[in-house]
PDB file of C-alpha atoms in Angstrom:
ATOM      1  CA  MET A   1      11.661 -12.889  -9.425  1.00 35.00           C
ATOM      2  CA  THR A   2      10.360 -10.881  -6.476  1.00 37.00           C
ATOM      3  CA  SER A   3      10.316 -12.903  -3.283  1.00 39.00           C
ATOM      4  CA  PRO A   4       7.118 -13.926  -1.436  1.00 43.00           C
ATOM      5  CA  ALA A   5       8.470 -12.028   1.591  1.00 38.00           C
ATOM      6  CA  HIS A   6       8.334  -8.822  -0.416  1.00 39.00           C
ATOM      7  CA  ARG A   7       4.801  -9.691  -1.496  1.00 47.00           C
ATOM      8  CA  ALA A   8       3.597  -9.778   2.116  1.00 41.00           C
ATOM      9  CA  GLY A   9       5.141  -6.352   2.699  1.00 46.00           C
ATOM     10  CA  SER A  10       2.914  -4.851   0.000  1.00 81.00           C
ATOM     11  CA  THR A  11       0.248  -4.165   2.641  1.00 89.00           C
ATOM     12  CA  GLY A  12       2.668  -1.639   4.102  1.00 91.00           C
ATOM     13  CA  ALA A  13       3.031  -0.105   0.641  1.00 91.00           C
ATOM     14  CA  LEU A  14      -0.750   0.292   0.480  1.00 95.00           C
ATOM     15  CA  LEU A  15      -0.759   2.107   3.831  1.00 95.00           C
ATOM     16  CA  THR A  16       1.993   4.406   2.537  1.00 95.00           C
ATOM     17  CA  LEU A  17      -0.139   5.266  -0.498  1.00 95.00           C
ATOM     18  CA  LEU A  18      -3.065   6.169   1.776  1.00 97.00           C
ATOM     19  CA  ASP A  19      -0.983   8.328   4.126  1.00 96.00           C
ATOM     20  CA  LEU A  20      -1.497  11.642   2.342  1.00 97.00           C
ATOM     21  CA  ASP A  21       0.497  14.800   3.131  1.00 95.00           C
ATOM     22  CA  ASP A  22      -1.713  17.771   4.071  1.00 92.00           C
ATOM     23  CA  LEU A  23       1.148  20.221   3.375  1.00 89.00           C
ATOM     24  CA  GLY A  24       0.856  21.634   6.883  1.00 83.00           C
ATOM     25  CA  GLY A  25      -2.813  22.497   6.476  1.00 76.00           C
ATOM     26  CA  ALA A  26      -2.327  24.463   3.260  1.00 72.00           C
ATOM     27  CA  ARG A  27      -5.544  25.685   1.638  1.00 76.00           C
ATOM     28  CA  THR A  28      -6.648  27.634  -1.386  1.00 79.00           C
ATOM     29  CA  ASP A  29     -10.408  27.634  -1.775  1.00 84.00           C
ATOM     30  CA  LYS A  30      -9.994  23.882  -1.187  1.00 93.00           C
ATOM     31  CA  ASP A  31      -8.239  21.580   1.238  1.00 95.00           C
ATOM     32  CA  VAL A  32      -5.059  20.369  -0.453  1.00 96.00           C
ATOM     33  CA  PHE A  33      -3.298  17.014  -0.057  1.00 97.00           C
ATOM     34  CA  VAL A  34      -0.489  15.254  -1.917  1.00 97.00           C
ATOM     35  CA  GLY A  35       0.018  11.509  -2.268  1.00 97.00           C
ATOM     36  CA  PRO A  36       2.586   9.247  -3.904  1.00 96.00           C
ATOM     37  CA  SER A  37       1.903   7.048  -6.891  1.00 94.00           C
ATOM     38  CA  GLU A  38       2.345   3.301  -6.886  1.00 90.00           C
ATOM     39  CA  ARG A  39       5.005   2.235  -9.371  1.00 87.00           C
ATOM     40  CA  GLN A  40       3.493   0.266 -12.219  1.00 87.00           C
ATOM     41  CA  PRO A  41       5.158  -1.749 -14.997  1.00 84.00           C
ATOM     42  CA  ARG A  42       3.204   0.230 -17.595  1.00 86.00           C
ATOM     43  CA  HIS A  43       3.764   3.569 -15.799  1.00 89.00           C
ATOM     44  CA  ARG A  44       0.043   4.385 -15.620  1.00 93.00           C
ATOM     45  CA  VAL A  45      -1.684   5.078 -12.322  1.00 95.00           C
ATOM     46  CA  PHE A  46      -3.936   2.229 -11.190  1.00 95.00           C
ATOM     47  CA  GLY A  47      -7.492   3.565 -11.011  1.00 96.00           C
ATOM     48  CA  GLY A  48      -8.157   1.968  -7.633  1.00 97.00           C
ATOM     49  CA  GLN A  49      -5.211   3.867  -6.182  1.00 97.00           C
ATOM     50  CA  VAL A  50      -6.528   7.312  -7.113  1.00 98.00           C
ATOM     51  CA  LEU A  51     -10.045   6.328  -5.982  1.00 98.00           C
ATOM     52  CA  ALA A  52      -8.759   5.302  -2.556  1.00 98.00           C
ATOM     53  CA  GLN A  53      -6.515   8.338  -2.170  1.00 98.00           C
ATOM     54  CA  SER A  54      -9.304  10.713  -3.209  1.00 98.00           C
ATOM     55  CA  LEU A  55     -11.552   9.105  -0.608  1.00 98.00           C
ATOM     56  CA  ILE A  56      -8.888   9.507   2.088  1.00 98.00           C
ATOM     57  CA  ALA A  57      -8.484  13.182   1.123  1.00 98.00           C
ATOM     58  CA  ALA A  58     -12.239  13.770   1.394  1.00 98.00           C
ATOM     59  CA  SER A  59     -12.442  11.867   4.690  1.00 98.00           C
ATOM     60  CA  ARG A  60      -9.753  14.074   6.213  1.00 97.00           C
ATOM     61  CA  THR A  61     -12.144  17.044   5.968  1.00 97.00           C
ATOM     62  CA  VAL A  62     -15.168  15.329   7.551  1.00 97.00           C
ATOM     63  CA  ALA A  63     -15.938  15.163  11.268  1.00 95.00           C
ATOM     64  CA  ASP A  64     -15.380  11.871  13.093  1.00 95.00           C
ATOM     65  CA  GLY A  65     -18.378   9.557  13.225  1.00 95.00           C
ATOM     66  CA  ARG A  66     -19.408  10.130   9.600  1.00 98.00           C
ATOM     67  CA  PRO A  67     -18.096   7.208   7.536  1.00 98.00           C
ATOM     68  CA  VAL A  68     -18.321   7.312   3.749  1.00 98.00           C
ATOM     69  CA  HIS A  69     -21.418   5.626   2.332  1.00 98.00           C
ATOM     70  CA  SER A  70     -21.015   6.376  -1.390  1.00 98.00           C
ATOM     71  CA  ILE A  71     -18.727   7.759  -4.073  1.00 98.00           C
ATOM     72  CA  HIS A  72     -19.345   8.647  -7.708  1.00 98.00           C
ATOM     73  CA  ALA A  73     -16.212   9.249  -9.774  1.00 98.00           C
ATOM     74  CA  TYR A  74     -15.076   9.814 -13.347  1.00 98.00           C
ATOM     75  CA  PHE A  75     -11.623   8.933 -14.651  1.00 98.00           C
ATOM     76  CA  LEU A  76     -10.766  11.911 -16.839  1.00 98.00           C
ATOM     77  CA  ARG A  77      -7.191  11.246 -17.961  1.00 96.00           C
ATOM     78  CA  PRO A  78      -4.611   8.493 -17.514  1.00 94.00           C
ATOM     79  CA  GLY A  79      -2.288   9.231 -14.613  1.00 95.00           C
ATOM     80  CA  ASP A  80       1.512   8.985 -14.634  1.00 96.00           C
ATOM     81  CA  ALA A  81       2.637   6.439 -12.024  1.00 95.00           C
ATOM     82  CA  ASP A  82       6.061   8.086 -11.844  1.00 95.00           C
ATOM     83  CA  LYS A  83       4.632  11.342 -10.450  1.00 96.00           C
ATOM     84  CA  PRO A  84       2.814  12.304  -7.221  1.00 97.00           C
ATOM     85  CA  ILE A  85      -0.847  13.355  -7.257  1.00 98.00           C
ATOM     86  CA  THR A  86      -2.354  16.519  -5.758  1.00 97.00           C
ATOM     87  CA  PHE A  87      -5.880  16.350  -4.336  1.00 97.00           C
ATOM     88  CA  GLY A  88      -8.178  19.351  -3.921  1.00 97.00           C
ATOM     89  CA  VAL A  89     -11.238  18.865  -1.691  1.00 97.00           C
ATOM     90  CA  GLU A  90     -14.240  21.202  -1.800  1.00 97.00           C
ATOM     91  CA  ARG A  91     -16.543  21.102   1.237  1.00 97.00           C
ATOM     92  CA  LEU A  92     -19.942  21.080  -0.462  1.00 97.00           C
ATOM     93  CA  ARG A  93     -22.209  20.520   2.552  1.00 97.00           C
ATOM     94  CA  ASP A  94     -22.275  19.573   6.223  1.00 97.00           C
ATOM     95  CA  GLY A  95     -25.808  18.831   7.391  1.00 97.00           C
ATOM     96  CA  ARG A  96     -27.197  17.227  10.533  1.00 96.00           C
ATOM     97  CA  SER A  97     -26.734  13.705   9.155  1.00 97.00           C
ATOM     98  CA  PHE A  98     -24.822  13.936   5.867  1.00 98.00           C
ATOM     99  CA  SER A  99     -21.659  15.586   4.583  1.00 98.00           C
ATOM    100  CA  ALA A 100     -20.725  15.922   0.898  1.00 98.00           C
ATOM    101  CA  ARG A 101     -17.299  16.542  -0.630  1.00 98.00           C
ATOM    102  CA  GLN A 102     -16.015  17.025  -4.149  1.00 98.00           C
ATOM    103  CA  VAL A 103     -12.470  15.899  -4.902  1.00 98.00           C
ATOM    104  CA  HIS A 104     -10.306  16.522  -7.929  1.00 98.00           C
ATOM    105  CA  ALA A 105      -7.031  14.634  -8.362  1.00 98.00           C
ATOM    106  CA  TYR A 106      -4.417  16.580 -10.368  1.00 98.00           C
ATOM    107  CA  GLN A 107      -1.189  15.861 -12.193  1.00 97.00           C
ATOM    108  CA  ASP A 108       0.673  18.507 -14.199  1.00 96.00           C
ATOM    109  CA  GLY A 109      -2.064  21.009 -13.362  1.00 94.00           C
ATOM    110  CA  VAL A 110      -4.950  19.086 -14.965  1.00 97.00           C
ATOM    111  CA  PRO A 111      -7.507  16.773 -13.307  1.00 98.00           C
ATOM    112  CA  ILE A 112      -7.153  13.032 -13.809  1.00 98.00           C
ATOM    113  CA  LEU A 113     -10.193  12.150 -11.646  1.00 98.00           C
ATOM    114  CA  SER A 114     -13.297  13.917 -10.371  1.00 98.00           C
ATOM    115  CA  MET A 115     -15.266  12.463  -7.442  1.00 98.00           C
ATOM    116  CA  ILE A 116     -18.176  13.335  -5.196  1.00 98.00           C
ATOM    117  CA  ALA A 117     -18.290  11.481  -1.872  1.00 98.00           C
ATOM    118  CA  SER A 118     -21.072  11.382   0.709  1.00 98.00           C
ATOM    119  CA  PHE A 119     -20.696  10.643   4.422  1.00 98.00           C
ATOM    120  CA  GLN A 120     -23.352   9.879   7.034  1.00 98.00           C
ATOM    121  CA  ILE A 121     -23.653   9.479  10.783  1.00 97.00           C
ATOM    122  CA  ASP A 122     -24.849   6.063  11.974  1.00 93.00           C
ATOM    123  CA  ALA A 123     -28.663   5.831  11.860  1.00 94.00           C
ATOM    124  CA  ASP A 124     -31.379   3.252  12.477  1.00 94.00           C
ATOM    125  CA  GLY A 125     -33.917   2.299   9.816  1.00 95.00           C
ATOM    126  CA  VAL A 126     -35.309  -0.521   7.700  1.00 96.00           C
ATOM    127  CA  GLU A 127     -32.766  -3.153   6.790  1.00 95.00           C
ATOM    128  CA  HIS A 128     -32.349  -6.107   4.422  1.00 97.00           C
ATOM    129  CA  GLN A 129     -29.574  -7.421   2.196  1.00 97.00           C
ATOM    130  CA  SER A 130     -28.799  -9.630  -0.787  1.00 96.00           C
ATOM    131  CA  ALA A 131     -27.933 -13.234  -0.058  1.00 97.00           C
ATOM    132  CA  MET A 132     -24.397 -14.421  -0.626  1.00 97.00           C
ATOM    133  CA  PRO A 133     -24.264 -17.004  -3.449  1.00 97.00           C
ATOM    134  CA  GLU A 134     -24.174 -20.623  -2.327  1.00 96.00           C
ATOM    135  CA  GLY A 135     -21.703 -23.273  -3.382  1.00 95.00           C
ATOM    136  CA  ILE A 136     -18.691 -20.953  -3.594  1.00 97.00           C
ATOM    137  CA  PRO A 137     -15.410 -22.777  -2.858  1.00 98.00           C
ATOM    138  CA  ASP A 138     -13.333 -21.553   0.081  1.00 97.00           C
ATOM    139  CA  PRO A 139     -10.481 -19.214  -0.880  1.00 97.00           C
ATOM    140  CA  GLU A 140      -7.879 -21.554   0.633  1.00 97.00           C
ATOM    141  CA  THR A 141      -8.796 -24.167  -2.007  1.00 97.00           C
ATOM    142  CA  LEU A 142      -8.173 -21.808  -4.944  1.00 97.00           C
ATOM    143  CA  PRO A 143      -4.864 -20.861  -6.608  1.00 95.00           C
ATOM    144  CA  SER A 144      -3.392 -17.463  -5.868  1.00 93.00           C
ATOM    145  CA  THR A 145      -2.222 -15.075  -8.575  1.00 92.00           C
ATOM    146  CA  ALA A 146       1.343 -16.019  -7.643  1.00 91.00           C
ATOM    147  CA  ASP A 147       0.488 -19.681  -8.267  1.00 92.00           C
ATOM    148  CA  LEU A 148      -0.848 -18.803 -11.724  1.00 92.00           C
ATOM    149  CA  LEU A 149       1.637 -16.171 -12.888  1.00 91.00           C
ATOM    150  CA  GLY A 150       4.715 -16.479 -10.678  1.00 89.00           C
ATOM    151  CA  GLU A 151       6.741 -18.460 -13.229  1.00 88.00           C
ATOM    152  CA  ILE A 152       6.027 -16.105 -16.143  1.00 91.00           C
ATOM    153  CA  ASP A 153       9.045 -13.894 -16.862  1.00 88.00           C
ATOM    154  CA  HIS A 154       7.210 -10.701 -17.760  1.00 91.00           C
ATOM    155  CA  PRO A 155       7.085  -7.468 -15.704  1.00 88.00           C
ATOM    156  CA  VAL A 156       3.281  -7.272 -15.653  1.00 88.00           C
ATOM    157  CA  ALA A 157       2.935 -10.939 -14.668  1.00 88.00           C
ATOM    158  CA  GLN A 158       5.534 -10.506 -11.935  1.00 89.00           C
ATOM    159  CA  TYR A 159       3.831  -7.369 -10.618  1.00 85.00           C
ATOM    160  CA  TRP A 160       0.408  -9.041 -10.530  1.00 84.00           C
ATOM    161  CA  ALA A 161       1.883 -12.156  -8.929  1.00 85.00           C
ATOM    162  CA  PHE A 162       3.970 -10.570  -6.179  1.00 88.00           C
ATOM    163  CA  ASP A 163       3.649  -6.794  -5.802  1.00 86.00           C
ATOM    164  CA  ARG A 164      -0.065  -6.079  -5.490  1.00 91.00           C
ATOM    165  CA  PRO A 165      -1.265  -5.463  -1.910  1.00 93.00           C
ATOM    166  CA  PHE A 166      -4.252  -7.822  -2.247  1.00 96.00           C
ATOM    167  CA  ASP A 167      -4.352 -11.597  -2.557  1.00 95.00           C
ATOM    168  CA  ILE A 168      -6.806 -12.235  -5.428  1.00 96.00           C
ATOM    169  CA  ARG A 169      -8.212 -15.741  -5.997  1.00 97.00           C
ATOM    170  CA  HIS A 170     -10.592 -16.433  -8.867  1.00 96.00           C
ATOM    171  CA  VAL A 171     -13.595 -18.672  -8.287  1.00 96.00           C
ATOM    172  CA  ASP A 172     -13.942 -19.224 -12.046  1.00 92.00           C
ATOM    173  CA  PRO A 173     -10.853 -19.795 -14.221  1.00 92.00           C
ATOM    174  CA  ALA A 174      -8.656 -16.685 -14.098  1.00 93.00           C
ATOM    175  CA  MET A 175      -8.491 -14.590 -17.260  1.00 91.00           C
ATOM    176  CA  TYR A 176      -4.900 -13.393 -17.130  1.00 92.00           C
ATOM    177  CA  VAL A 177      -3.674 -15.356 -20.162  1.00 89.00           C
ATOM    178  CA  SER A 178      -6.740 -17.212 -21.488  1.00 88.00           C
ATOM    179  CA  ALA A 179     -10.538 -17.143 -21.435  1.00 86.00           C
ATOM    180  CA  ALA A 180     -11.198 -20.745 -20.483  1.00 83.00           C
ATOM    181  CA  GLY A 181     -14.649 -21.846 -19.410  1.00 85.00           C
ATOM    182  CA  PRO A 182     -18.169 -20.832 -20.443  1.00 91.00           C
ATOM    183  CA  HIS A 183     -18.696 -17.409 -22.011  1.00 95.00           C
ATOM    184  CA  VAL A 184     -20.971 -16.027 -19.294  1.00 96.00           C
ATOM    185  CA  ALA A 185     -21.324 -12.449 -18.044  1.00 97.00           C
ATOM    186  CA  ARG A 186     -20.383 -13.416 -14.489  1.00 96.00           C
ATOM    187  CA  ASN A 187     -17.204 -13.438 -12.435  1.00 96.00           C
ATOM    188  CA  ALA A 188     -16.273 -13.916  -8.791  1.00 97.00           C
ATOM    189  CA  VAL A 189     -13.072 -13.538  -6.778  1.00 98.00           C
ATOM    190  CA  TRP A 190     -12.028 -13.817  -3.163  1.00 98.00           C
ATOM    191  CA  MET A 191      -9.720 -11.018  -2.009  1.00 98.00           C
ATOM    192  CA  LYS A 192      -7.956  -9.714   1.090  1.00 97.00           C
ATOM    193  CA  THR A 193      -4.771  -7.879   2.018  1.00 97.00           C
ATOM    194  CA  PHE A 194      -1.742 -10.063   2.642  1.00 94.00           C
ATOM    195  CA  ASP A 195      -1.082  -8.535   6.062  1.00 93.00           C
ATOM    196  CA  ALA A 196      -3.236  -7.204   8.876  1.00 95.00           C
ATOM    197  CA  MET A 197      -4.510  -3.630   8.586  1.00 96.00           C
ATOM    198  CA  PRO A 198      -4.861  -1.081  11.411  1.00 96.00           C
ATOM    199  CA  ASP A 199      -8.188  -0.936  13.268  1.00 96.00           C
ATOM    200  CA  ASP A 200      -9.323   2.127  11.324  1.00 96.00           C
ATOM    201  CA  ASP A 201     -12.705   1.831   9.588  1.00 97.00           C
ATOM    202  CA  GLY A 202     -11.891   4.657   7.174  1.00 97.00           C
ATOM    203  CA  LEU A 203      -8.708   2.927   6.011  1.00 97.00           C
ATOM    204  CA  HIS A 204     -10.568  -0.318   5.409  1.00 98.00           C
ATOM    205  CA  ARG A 205     -13.257   1.458   3.376  1.00 98.00           C
ATOM    206  CA  ALA A 206     -10.630   3.242   1.297  1.00 98.00           C
ATOM    207  CA  ALA A 207      -8.687   0.011   0.783  1.00 98.00           C
ATOM    208  CA  LEU A 208     -11.872  -1.670  -0.424  1.00 98.00           C
ATOM    209  CA  ALA A 209     -12.300   1.140  -2.960  1.00 98.00           C
ATOM    210  CA  TYR A 210      -8.754   0.386  -4.111  1.00 98.00           C
ATOM    211  CA  ALA A 211      -9.465  -3.324  -4.578  1.00 97.00           C
ATOM    212  CA  SER A 212     -12.899  -2.789  -6.145  1.00 98.00           C
ATOM    213  CA  ASP A 213     -11.204  -1.684  -9.391  1.00 97.00           C
ATOM    214  CA  TYR A 214      -9.238  -4.913  -9.888  1.00 94.00           C
ATOM    215  CA  THR A 215     -11.632  -7.256 -11.707  1.00 96.00           C
ATOM    216  CA  LEU A 216     -14.932  -5.443 -12.237  1.00 97.00           C
ATOM    217  CA  LEU A 217     -14.721  -5.483 -16.044  1.00 97.00           C
ATOM    218  CA  GLU A 218     -13.833  -9.178 -16.188  1.00 96.00           C
ATOM    219  CA  PRO A 219     -17.468 -10.356 -16.564  1.00 97.00           C
ATOM    220  CA  VAL A 220     -17.624  -8.274 -19.761  1.00 97.00           C
ATOM    221  CA  LEU A 221     -14.461  -9.940 -21.060  1.00 96.00           C
ATOM    222  CA  ARG A 222     -15.573 -13.415 -19.973  1.00 96.00           C
ATOM    223  CA  ARG A 223     -18.911 -13.043 -21.785  1.00 96.00           C
ATOM    224  CA  HIS A 224     -17.049 -12.442 -25.058  1.00 95.00           C
ATOM    225  CA  GLY A 225     -14.222 -14.951 -24.615  1.00 94.00           C
ATOM    226  CA  LEU A 226     -11.530 -12.316 -24.080  1.00 95.00           C
ATOM    227  CA  SER A 227      -8.516 -12.477 -21.764  1.00 93.00           C
ATOM    228  CA  TRP A 228      -6.326  -9.644 -20.508  1.00 93.00           C
ATOM    229  CA  ILE A 229      -3.721 -10.439 -23.182  1.00 91.00           C
ATOM    230  CA  THR A 230      -6.113 -10.492 -26.164  1.00 92.00           C
ATOM    231  CA  PRO A 231      -3.962  -8.988 -28.971  1.00 92.00           C
ATOM    232  CA  GLY A 232      -4.692  -5.346 -29.678  1.00 92.00           C
ATOM    233  CA  MET A 233      -7.387  -5.001 -27.002  1.00 94.00           C
ATOM    234  CA  SER A 234      -7.572  -1.673 -25.154  1.00 94.00           C
ATOM    235  CA  VAL A 235      -9.392  -1.456 -21.794  1.00 95.00           C
ATOM    236  CA  ALA A 236      -9.833   1.635 -19.616  1.00 94.00           C
ATOM    237  CA  SER A 237     -12.135   2.467 -16.700  1.00 96.00           C
ATOM    238  CA  LEU A 238     -14.454   5.389 -17.443  1.00 97.00           C
ATOM    239  CA  ASP A 239     -16.318   5.878 -14.165  1.00 98.00           C
ATOM    240  CA  HIS A 240     -16.792   4.205 -10.791  1.00 98.00           C
ATOM    241  CA  ALA A 241     -19.639   4.257  -8.276  1.00 98.00           C
ATOM    242  CA  MET A 242     -19.554   2.544  -4.898  1.00 98.00           C
ATOM    243  CA  TRP A 243     -21.824   2.191  -1.900  1.00 98.00           C
ATOM    244  CA  TRP A 244     -20.708   0.950   1.526  1.00 98.00           C
ATOM    245  CA  HIS A 245     -23.591  -0.730   3.344  1.00 98.00           C
ATOM    246  CA  ARG A 246     -21.915  -2.047   6.487  1.00 97.00           C
ATOM    247  CA  PRO A 247     -18.511  -1.988   8.212  1.00 96.00           C
ATOM    248  CA  VAL A 248     -15.840  -4.059   6.487  1.00 98.00           C
ATOM    249  CA  ARG A 249     -12.371  -5.433   7.114  1.00 98.00           C
ATOM    250  CA  VAL A 250     -10.192  -5.951   4.055  1.00 98.00           C
ATOM    251  CA  ASP A 251      -7.695  -8.131   5.939  1.00 97.00           C
ATOM    252  CA  ASP A 252     -10.350 -10.878   6.152  1.00 98.00           C
ATOM    253  CA  TRP A 253     -11.507 -12.729   3.029  1.00 98.00           C
ATOM    254  CA  LEU A 254     -14.160 -10.914   0.978  1.00 98.00           C
ATOM    255  CA  LEU A 255     -16.160 -12.411  -1.877  1.00 98.00           C
ATOM    256  CA  TYR A 256     -16.546 -10.036  -4.840  1.00 98.00           C
ATOM    257  CA  VAL A 257     -19.400 -11.275  -7.076  1.00 98.00           C
ATOM    258  CA  GLN A 258     -19.689  -9.499 -10.436  1.00 98.00           C
ATOM    259  CA  GLU A 259     -21.906  -9.436 -13.499  1.00 98.00           C
ATOM    260  CA  ALA A 260     -22.059  -7.490 -16.772  1.00 98.00           C
ATOM    261  CA  PRO A 261     -25.648  -6.489 -17.589  1.00 97.00           C
ATOM    262  CA  SER A 262     -24.744  -4.817 -20.894  1.00 98.00           C
ATOM    263  CA  ALA A 263     -21.968  -4.102 -23.390  1.00 97.00           C
ATOM    264  CA  GLN A 264     -22.389  -1.714 -26.347  1.00 96.00           C
ATOM    265  CA  GLY A 265     -20.739   1.216 -28.084  1.00 95.00           C
ATOM    266  CA  ALA A 266     -17.211   0.010 -27.163  1.00 96.00           C
ATOM    267  CA  ARG A 267     -18.293   0.182 -23.499  1.00 97.00           C
ATOM    268  CA  GLY A 268     -19.145  -2.513 -20.972  1.00 98.00           C
ATOM    269  CA  LEU A 269     -20.862  -2.226 -17.597  1.00 98.00           C
ATOM    270  CA  GLY A 270     -19.687  -4.201 -14.597  1.00 98.00           C
ATOM    271  CA  ALA A 271     -21.709  -4.433 -11.378  1.00 98.00           C
ATOM    272  CA  GLY A 272     -20.498  -6.099  -8.206  1.00 98.00           C
ATOM    273  CA  LYS A 273     -21.497  -7.056  -4.679  1.00 98.00           C
ATOM    274  CA  VAL A 274     -19.003  -7.587  -1.872  1.00 98.00           C
ATOM    275  CA  PHE A 275     -19.720 -10.047   0.950  1.00 98.00           C
ATOM    276  CA  ASP A 276     -17.639 -10.875   3.986  1.00 98.00           C
ATOM    277  CA  ARG A 277     -17.010 -14.500   4.838  1.00 97.00           C
ATOM    278  CA  ARG A 278     -20.049 -14.613   7.132  1.00 97.00           C
ATOM    279  CA  GLY A 279     -22.278 -13.644   4.196  1.00 98.00           C
ATOM    280  CA  VAL A 280     -22.781  -9.998   5.208  1.00 98.00           C
ATOM    281  CA  HIS A 281     -23.318  -7.734   2.177  1.00 98.00           C
ATOM    282  CA  VAL A 282     -20.809  -4.961   2.885  1.00 98.00           C
ATOM    283  CA  ALA A 283     -20.671  -2.995  -0.388  1.00 98.00           C
ATOM    284  CA  SER A 284     -21.937  -2.642  -3.961  1.00 98.00           C
ATOM    285  CA  VAL A 285     -20.003  -1.322  -6.954  1.00 98.00           C
ATOM    286  CA  ALA A 286     -20.652  -0.323 -10.569  1.00 98.00           C
ATOM    287  CA  GLN A 287     -18.231   0.697 -13.277  1.00 98.00           C
ATOM    288  CA  GLU A 288     -18.368   1.298 -17.010  1.00 98.00           C
ATOM    289  CA  GLY A 289     -15.242   0.698 -19.034  1.00 97.00           C
ATOM    290  CA  MET A 290     -14.074   1.300 -22.574  1.00 97.00           C
ATOM    291  CA  ILE A 291     -13.255  -1.969 -24.340  1.00 96.00           C
ATOM    292  CA  ARG A 292     -11.881  -1.593 -27.859  1.00 95.00           C
ATOM    293  CA  LEU A 293     -10.897  -4.434 -30.164  1.00 92.00           C
ATOM    294  CA  PRO A 294      -8.945  -3.797 -33.383  1.00 85.00           C
ATOM    295  CA  TYR A 295     -11.179  -6.049 -35.500  1.00 72.00           C
ATOM    296  CA  LEU A 296     -14.289  -4.092 -34.370  1.00 71.00           C
ATOM    297  CA  ASP A 297     -12.937  -0.610 -35.007  1.00 60.00           C
ATOM    298  CA  GLY A 298     -14.211  -0.492 -38.571  1.00 51.00           C
ATOM    299  CA  PRO A 299     -12.215  -0.140 -41.810  1.00 46.00           C
ATOM    300  CA  ALA A 300      -8.675   1.142 -41.568  1.00 39.00           C
TER     301      ALA A 300
END
């Protein structure tokens, strides 16, 4: 079993993932960067990783003082977690207030993700926000993933328990091995990095993009009484949209509240809101995923 000390060091591993190589400023018709892949027990790139790295690549080409405010991405192919990823950034526009970038992430010469990101200078305007749900238990009172999975001798369980860079704590019963509780299209987790992060707003925004892919399809599964180990089930993220509303720190507890407004056509939609512990609405997320079940695939 991996030790808890190694678990805490996973924040450093996250920072390594986000420290892209610019190849000495190499360019084609795009800015080019290369990043490592995070080793995974199933050897497939975690979607949140390539989202975060693509955002870092785009940010590297934008002037200071223009933080990202939104991304819209499509996962095109599964990535190989045993290979590095090349990122090509096209500078679409630099206006007085907004900058736009298109990023393609490549492995073996083909794109595995396509993203457009938009950046904006700070501006004043009308302001309101959603209210943080009431009655949510404090994260310190909830079991960690290590508490739930640490004794299970399986590589995926051990990775989730000890090697992920974020501490994830479910408000409702976790869905790793069962779908206990009511079958409702809602889910909520507290999350934060195990260790402190540098005082770099761009890193925190990218790290939040990384973590936003962890549990966003769980309200779809919960609604239909499915757990992550449902026999024969196949789940894959199809797209991912995210909006940053206010500055955020991922090394403080964040509440990720999720719902699933619809599921159809072997696809389910997850929508989420992220609040800091003071109740500030810092980000919103939406993702559609493919969810296939063998007993719904029609006749053999």
